[in-house]
mmCIF file of C-alpha atoms in Angstrom:
data_model
loop_
_atom_site.group_PDB
_atom_site.id
_atom_site.type_symbol
_atom_site.label_atom_id
_atom_site.label_comp_id
_atom_site.label_asym_id
_atom_site.label_seq_id
_atom_site.Cartn_x
_atom_site.Cartn_y
_atom_site.Cartn_z
ATOM 1 C CA ALA A 13 27.995 50.286 -79.322
ATOM 2 C CA LEU A 14 28.078 54.062 -79.041
ATOM 3 C CA GLY A 15 24.368 54.666 -78.548
ATOM 4 C CA ALA A 16 22.115 56.752 -80.772
ATOM 5 C CA PRO A 17 20.770 60.295 -80.311
ATOM 6 C CA THR A 18 17.327 61.374 -81.523
ATOM 7 C CA ASN A 19 17.121 61.998 -85.256
ATOM 8 C CA PHE A 20 14.857 64.947 -86.104
ATOM 9 C CA TYR A 21 15.505 64.555 -89.869
ATOM 10 C CA GLY A 22 15.825 68.295 -90.298
ATOM 11 C CA VAL A 23 12.125 68.942 -89.582
ATOM 12 C CA LYS A 24 11.698 72.621 -88.798
ATOM 13 C CA GLY A 25 10.970 73.303 -85.128
ATOM 14 C CA ALA A 26 11.113 69.637 -84.085
ATOM 15 C CA GLU A 27 14.194 69.880 -81.901
ATOM 16 C CA GLU A 28 13.082 73.176 -80.363
ATOM 17 C CA TYR A 29 9.478 72.299 -79.500
ATOM 18 C CA CYS A 30 9.316 68.513 -79.083
ATOM 19 C CA LEU A 31 9.913 66.386 -76.046
ATOM 20 C CA LYS A 32 11.893 63.228 -76.770
ATOM 21 C CA LEU A 33 12.284 59.818 -75.164
ATOM 22 C CA ASP A 34 15.870 58.605 -75.053
ATOM 23 C CA ASN A 35 16.493 58.040 -71.357
ATOM 24 C CA LEU A 36 14.972 58.136 -67.874
ATOM 25 C CA GLN A 37 15.374 61.898 -67.574
ATOM 26 C CA ASP A 38 13.345 62.351 -70.762
ATOM 27 C CA ALA A 39 10.634 60.082 -69.336
ATOM 28 C CA ASN A 40 10.491 62.209 -66.187
ATOM 29 C CA GLU A 41 10.162 65.353 -68.302
ATOM 30 C CA ILE A 42 7.256 63.824 -70.239
ATOM 31 C CA ARG A 43 5.529 62.840 -66.994
ATOM 32 C CA ASP A 44 6.048 66.319 -65.539
ATOM 33 C CA ALA A 45 4.772 67.947 -68.741
ATOM 34 C CA CYS A 46 1.597 65.858 -68.538
ATOM 35 C CA ILE A 47 0.995 66.791 -64.897
ATOM 36 C CA ASP A 48 1.680 70.458 -65.630
ATOM 37 C CA ALA A 49 -0.734 70.406 -68.577
ATOM 38 C CA PHE A 50 -3.575 68.982 -66.494
ATOM 39 C CA GLU A 51 -2.883 71.368 -63.634
ATOM 40 C CA LYS A 52 -3.211 74.311 -66.016
ATOM 41 C CA ALA A 53 -6.220 72.802 -67.790
ATOM 42 C CA SER A 54 -8.046 72.379 -64.483
ATOM 43 C CA LYS A 55 -8.152 76.176 -64.235
ATOM 44 C CA ILE A 56 -9.598 76.650 -67.748
ATOM 45 C CA ARG A 57 -13.360 77.052 -67.593
ATOM 46 C CA SER A 58 -14.141 76.535 -71.281
ATOM 47 C CA GLU A 59 -14.434 72.857 -72.231
ATOM 48 C CA GLU A 60 -13.469 73.680 -75.814
ATOM 49 C CA GLU A 61 -10.309 75.454 -74.700
ATOM 50 C CA ARG A 62 -9.447 72.597 -72.345
ATOM 51 C CA LYS A 63 -9.725 70.115 -75.210
ATOM 52 C CA LYS A 64 -7.351 72.185 -77.338
ATOM 53 C CA PHE A 65 -4.862 72.512 -74.518
ATOM 54 C CA LEU A 66 -4.997 68.802 -73.619
ATOM 55 C CA THR A 67 -4.014 67.554 -77.053
ATOM 56 C CA PHE A 68 -0.864 65.434 -77.171
ATOM 57 C CA ALA A 69 0.826 64.225 -80.356
ATOM 58 C CA VAL A 70 3.314 61.364 -80.553
ATOM 59 C CA ILE A 71 5.338 61.423 -83.768
ATOM 60 C CA GLY A 72 6.637 58.018 -84.813
ATOM 61 C CA GLY A 73 4.674 54.786 -85.196
ATOM 62 C CA GLY A 74 7.399 52.339 -84.208
ATOM 63 C CA PRO A 75 7.374 50.241 -81.014
ATOM 64 C CA THR A 76 8.315 53.220 -78.820
ATOM 65 C CA GLY A 77 5.627 55.492 -80.245
ATOM 66 C CA VAL A 78 2.954 52.815 -80.049
ATOM 67 C CA GLU A 79 3.705 52.008 -76.418
ATOM 68 C CA LEU A 80 3.996 55.661 -75.432
ATOM 69 C CA ALA A 81 0.674 56.623 -77.042
ATOM 70 C CA ALA A 82 -1.111 53.764 -75.268
ATOM 71 C CA GLU A 83 0.510 54.637 -71.927
ATOM 72 C CA LEU A 84 -0.447 58.301 -72.240
ATOM 73 C CA LYS A 85 -4.067 57.465 -72.955
ATOM 74 C CA GLN A 86 -4.187 55.087 -70.017
ATOM 75 C CA LEU A 87 -2.514 57.634 -67.735
ATOM 76 C CA PHE A 88 -5.116 60.243 -68.630
ATOM 77 C CA SER A 89 -8.181 58.007 -68.556
ATOM 78 C CA ASP A 90 -7.323 55.976 -65.458
ATOM 79 C CA THR A 91 -4.917 57.838 -63.179
ATOM 80 C CA PHE A 92 -5.590 61.513 -63.886
ATOM 81 C CA ASP A 93 -9.351 60.994 -64.017
ATOM 82 C CA ARG A 94 -9.276 60.306 -60.264
ATOM 83 C CA TYR A 95 -7.594 63.603 -59.432
ATOM 84 C CA TYR A 96 -8.999 66.171 -61.869
ATOM 85 C CA HIS A 97 -12.725 66.002 -61.174
ATOM 86 C CA ASN A 98 -13.582 69.046 -63.268
ATOM 87 C CA ILE A 99 -12.002 67.455 -66.380
ATOM 88 C CA TYR A 100 -13.631 64.541 -68.159
ATOM 89 C CA CYS A 101 -10.240 63.114 -69.052
ATOM 90 C CA ALA A 102 -11.428 60.309 -71.320
ATOM 91 C CA GLN A 103 -13.218 62.825 -73.552
ATOM 92 C CA GLU A 104 -11.220 66.012 -73.204
ATOM 93 C CA ALA A 105 -7.636 64.704 -73.373
ATOM 94 C CA SER A 106 -6.648 63.614 -76.887
ATOM 95 C CA VAL A 107 -3.667 61.569 -77.993
ATOM 96 C CA TYR A 108 -2.576 61.482 -81.641
ATOM 97 C CA LEU A 109 -0.109 58.975 -83.039
ATOM 98 C CA LEU A 110 1.369 60.016 -86.378
ATOM 99 C CA GLN A 111 3.194 57.651 -88.711
ATOM 100 C CA ARG A 112 4.617 58.673 -92.073
ATOM 101 C CA ASP A 113 4.145 55.152 -93.503
ATOM 102 C CA GLY A 114 0.952 53.236 -94.128
ATOM 103 C CA GLU A 115 1.480 50.802 -91.233
ATOM 104 C CA LEU A 116 2.422 50.947 -87.568
ATOM 105 C CA VAL A 117 5.374 48.866 -86.301
ATOM 106 C CA SER A 118 6.293 47.981 -89.891
ATOM 107 C CA GLN A 119 9.119 45.689 -88.733
ATOM 108 C CA PHE A 120 6.541 43.218 -87.418
ATOM 109 C CA LYS A 121 4.258 40.842 -89.284
ATOM 110 C CA MET A 122 1.034 42.108 -90.838
ATOM 111 C CA TRP A 123 -1.270 40.535 -88.240
ATOM 112 C CA MET A 124 0.653 42.311 -85.482
ATOM 113 C CA ARG A 125 0.449 45.661 -87.282
ATOM 114 C CA ARG A 126 -3.341 45.341 -87.592
ATOM 115 C CA TYR A 127 -3.708 44.159 -84.015
ATOM 116 C CA VAL A 128 -1.697 47.121 -82.696
ATOM 117 C CA LYS A 129 -3.781 49.604 -84.673
ATOM 118 C CA ASP A 130 -7.039 48.038 -83.444
ATOM 119 C CA VAL A 131 -5.906 48.102 -79.805
ATOM 120 C CA LEU A 132 -4.850 51.749 -79.992
ATOM 121 C CA THR A 133 -8.082 52.762 -81.736
ATOM 122 C CA ASN A 134 -10.154 50.971 -79.088
ATOM 123 C CA LYS A 135 -8.222 52.824 -76.395
ATOM 124 C CA GLY A 136 -9.178 56.120 -78.045
ATOM 125 C CA VAL A 137 -5.840 56.996 -79.638
ATOM 126 C CA ASN A 138 -6.189 58.912 -82.911
ATOM 127 C CA VAL A 139 -3.951 56.987 -85.317
ATOM 128 C CA LEU A 140 -2.931 58.966 -88.411
ATOM 129 C CA LEU A 141 -1.088 56.929 -91.046
ATOM 130 C CA ASN A 142 0.660 58.308 -94.142
ATOM 131 C CA SER A 143 1.141 61.526 -92.209
ATOM 132 C CA THR A 144 4.505 63.210 -92.623
ATOM 133 C CA VAL A 145 5.316 66.070 -90.264
ATOM 134 C CA THR A 146 6.905 69.039 -92.021
ATOM 135 C CA GLU A 147 7.054 71.551 -89.161
ATOM 136 C CA VAL A 148 6.490 71.726 -85.410
ATOM 137 C CA THR A 149 5.371 74.949 -83.716
ATOM 138 C CA PRO A 150 4.450 75.805 -80.105
ATOM 139 C CA GLU A 151 0.788 75.522 -81.130
ATOM 140 C CA GLY A 152 0.928 72.275 -83.093
ATOM 141 C CA ILE A 153 2.222 70.468 -86.158
ATOM 142 C CA PHE A 154 2.036 70.898 -89.920
ATOM 143 C CA LEU A 155 1.717 67.881 -92.200
ATOM 144 C CA THR A 156 2.488 67.433 -95.883
ATOM 145 C CA GLY A 157 -0.126 69.333 -97.871
ATOM 146 C CA GLY A 158 -0.407 72.104 -95.289
ATOM 147 C CA LYS A 159 -2.778 70.367 -92.856
ATOM 148 C CA PHE A 160 -2.377 71.687 -89.309
ATOM 149 C CA ILE A 161 -3.142 69.810 -86.090
ATOM 150 C CA THR A 162 -3.454 71.827 -82.905
ATOM 151 C CA ALA A 163 -1.279 70.048 -80.342
ATOM 152 C CA PRO A 164 0.533 72.069 -77.678
ATOM 153 C CA HIS A 165 2.349 68.953 -76.439
ATOM 154 C CA VAL A 166 4.418 67.011 -78.993
ATOM 155 C CA ILE A 167 6.712 64.060 -78.342
ATOM 156 C CA TRP A 168 9.178 62.980 -81.026
ATOM 157 C CA VAL A 169 10.032 59.269 -81.215
ATOM 158 C CA ALA A 170 10.415 59.013 -84.989
ATOM 159 C CA GLY A 171 13.919 57.618 -85.135
ATOM 160 C CA VAL A 172 17.522 57.783 -84.056
ATOM 161 C CA ALA A 173 20.836 58.666 -85.668
ATOM 162 C CA PRO A 174 24.062 56.720 -85.159
ATOM 163 C CA LYS A 175 27.027 58.224 -83.395
ATOM 164 C CA LEU A 176 29.983 58.168 -85.757
ATOM 165 C CA CYS A 177 32.959 56.090 -84.739
ATOM 166 C CA PRO A 178 36.087 58.302 -84.588
ATOM 167 C CA PHE A 179 38.460 55.796 -86.225
ATOM 168 C CA THR A 180 36.173 54.537 -89.000
ATOM 169 C CA PRO A 181 36.556 56.249 -92.386
ATOM 170 C CA GLU A 182 33.471 57.699 -94.059
ATOM 171 C CA ALA A 183 33.661 55.197 -96.931
ATOM 172 C CA SER A 184 32.712 52.340 -94.575
ATOM 173 C CA CYS A 185 29.383 53.917 -93.600
ATOM 174 C CA ASP A 186 25.998 54.080 -95.287
ATOM 175 C CA ALA A 187 24.240 57.349 -96.088
ATOM 176 C CA SER A 188 22.937 57.722 -92.539
ATOM 177 C CA GLY A 189 26.322 57.055 -90.908
ATOM 178 C CA ARG A 190 25.831 53.432 -89.863
ATOM 179 C CA ILE A 191 28.960 51.308 -90.151
ATOM 180 C CA HIS A 192 28.891 48.489 -92.705
ATOM 181 C CA THR A 193 29.315 45.062 -91.137
ATOM 182 C CA ASN A 194 29.097 41.447 -92.213
ATOM 183 C CA GLU A 195 26.388 39.070 -90.976
ATOM 184 C CA TYR A 196 28.215 38.684 -87.645
ATOM 185 C CA LEU A 197 28.249 42.459 -87.005
ATOM 186 C CA LEU A 198 31.998 42.370 -87.618
ATOM 187 C CA VAL A 199 33.545 45.453 -89.220
ATOM 188 C CA PRO A 200 35.753 44.381 -92.171
ATOM 189 C CA PRO A 201 39.419 44.798 -91.159
ATOM 190 C CA ASN A 202 40.325 46.926 -94.166
ATOM 191 C CA VAL A 203 38.161 49.839 -92.995
ATOM 192 C CA VAL A 204 40.322 50.546 -89.953
ATOM 193 C CA PRO A 205 43.260 52.777 -90.938
ATOM 194 C CA ALA A 206 46.699 51.369 -90.088
ATOM 195 C CA GLU A 207 47.695 54.525 -88.228
ATOM 196 C CA ALA A 208 44.943 53.839 -85.689
ATOM 197 C CA GLY A 209 47.134 51.085 -84.280
ATOM 198 C CA ILE A 210 44.168 48.837 -83.645
ATOM 199 C CA GLN A 211 44.716 45.128 -84.298
ATOM 200 C CA ALA A 212 41.711 43.618 -82.500
ATOM 201 C CA ARG A 213 38.532 42.673 -84.281
ATOM 202 C CA ILE A 214 35.917 45.393 -84.143
ATOM 203 C CA PHE A 215 32.154 44.908 -84.048
ATOM 204 C CA ALA A 216 29.436 47.518 -84.591
ATOM 205 C CA LEU A 217 26.255 46.971 -82.570
ATOM 206 C CA GLY A 218 22.712 48.287 -82.443
ATOM 207 C CA ASP A 219 21.900 51.498 -84.279
ATOM 208 C CA ASN A 220 25.571 51.903 -85.236
ATOM 209 C CA ALA A 221 25.488 48.847 -87.529
ATOM 210 C CA HIS A 222 24.388 48.499 -91.147
ATOM 211 C CA VAL A 223 23.866 44.806 -91.961
ATOM 212 C CA LYS A 224 23.042 44.203 -95.623
ATOM 213 C CA ASP A 225 21.706 40.686 -95.127
#
């Protein structure tokens, strides 16, 4: 159970310009970035410029992205609205949620996917499905087809990559590096080289495991 770092899938600029959400420190950085953005926006006189500056994009429509987008919108509309009286937070702060597939939280049943989308839309989150990010810049994000969305603040929660196990040969992993296991998450004994000197049974857990069935 080696954990899993953020997977940026080779998208240009994603690692350089995106915030991520892997641990508590990342969460603190997102919170601080939000506060900093509103502090700066409170000094911008033009409403149009404030709207551009207060655009946040969450990339990844899984459970983490869905929850984060909803929390951001609530933070802006409820909490920040009390402090920044010269900003109409509910109108001027935008949150986009981008998902490359046609459904949010695709691992859940269809009724749940529709319910989640309806809740986010009612909260004011801009849900963009079938939207694949091809590049991230300091000013915003490019999608397939060349469409550009101005978003100075981008958070990447589109997936994770497994950490490779040092004693497991490459042949026992799938294309993404997850270790093949049986239905009990047990790593077949023949994949551990004899020179490793390991006799105990080995299990692969979480994002390090590839379970066929």
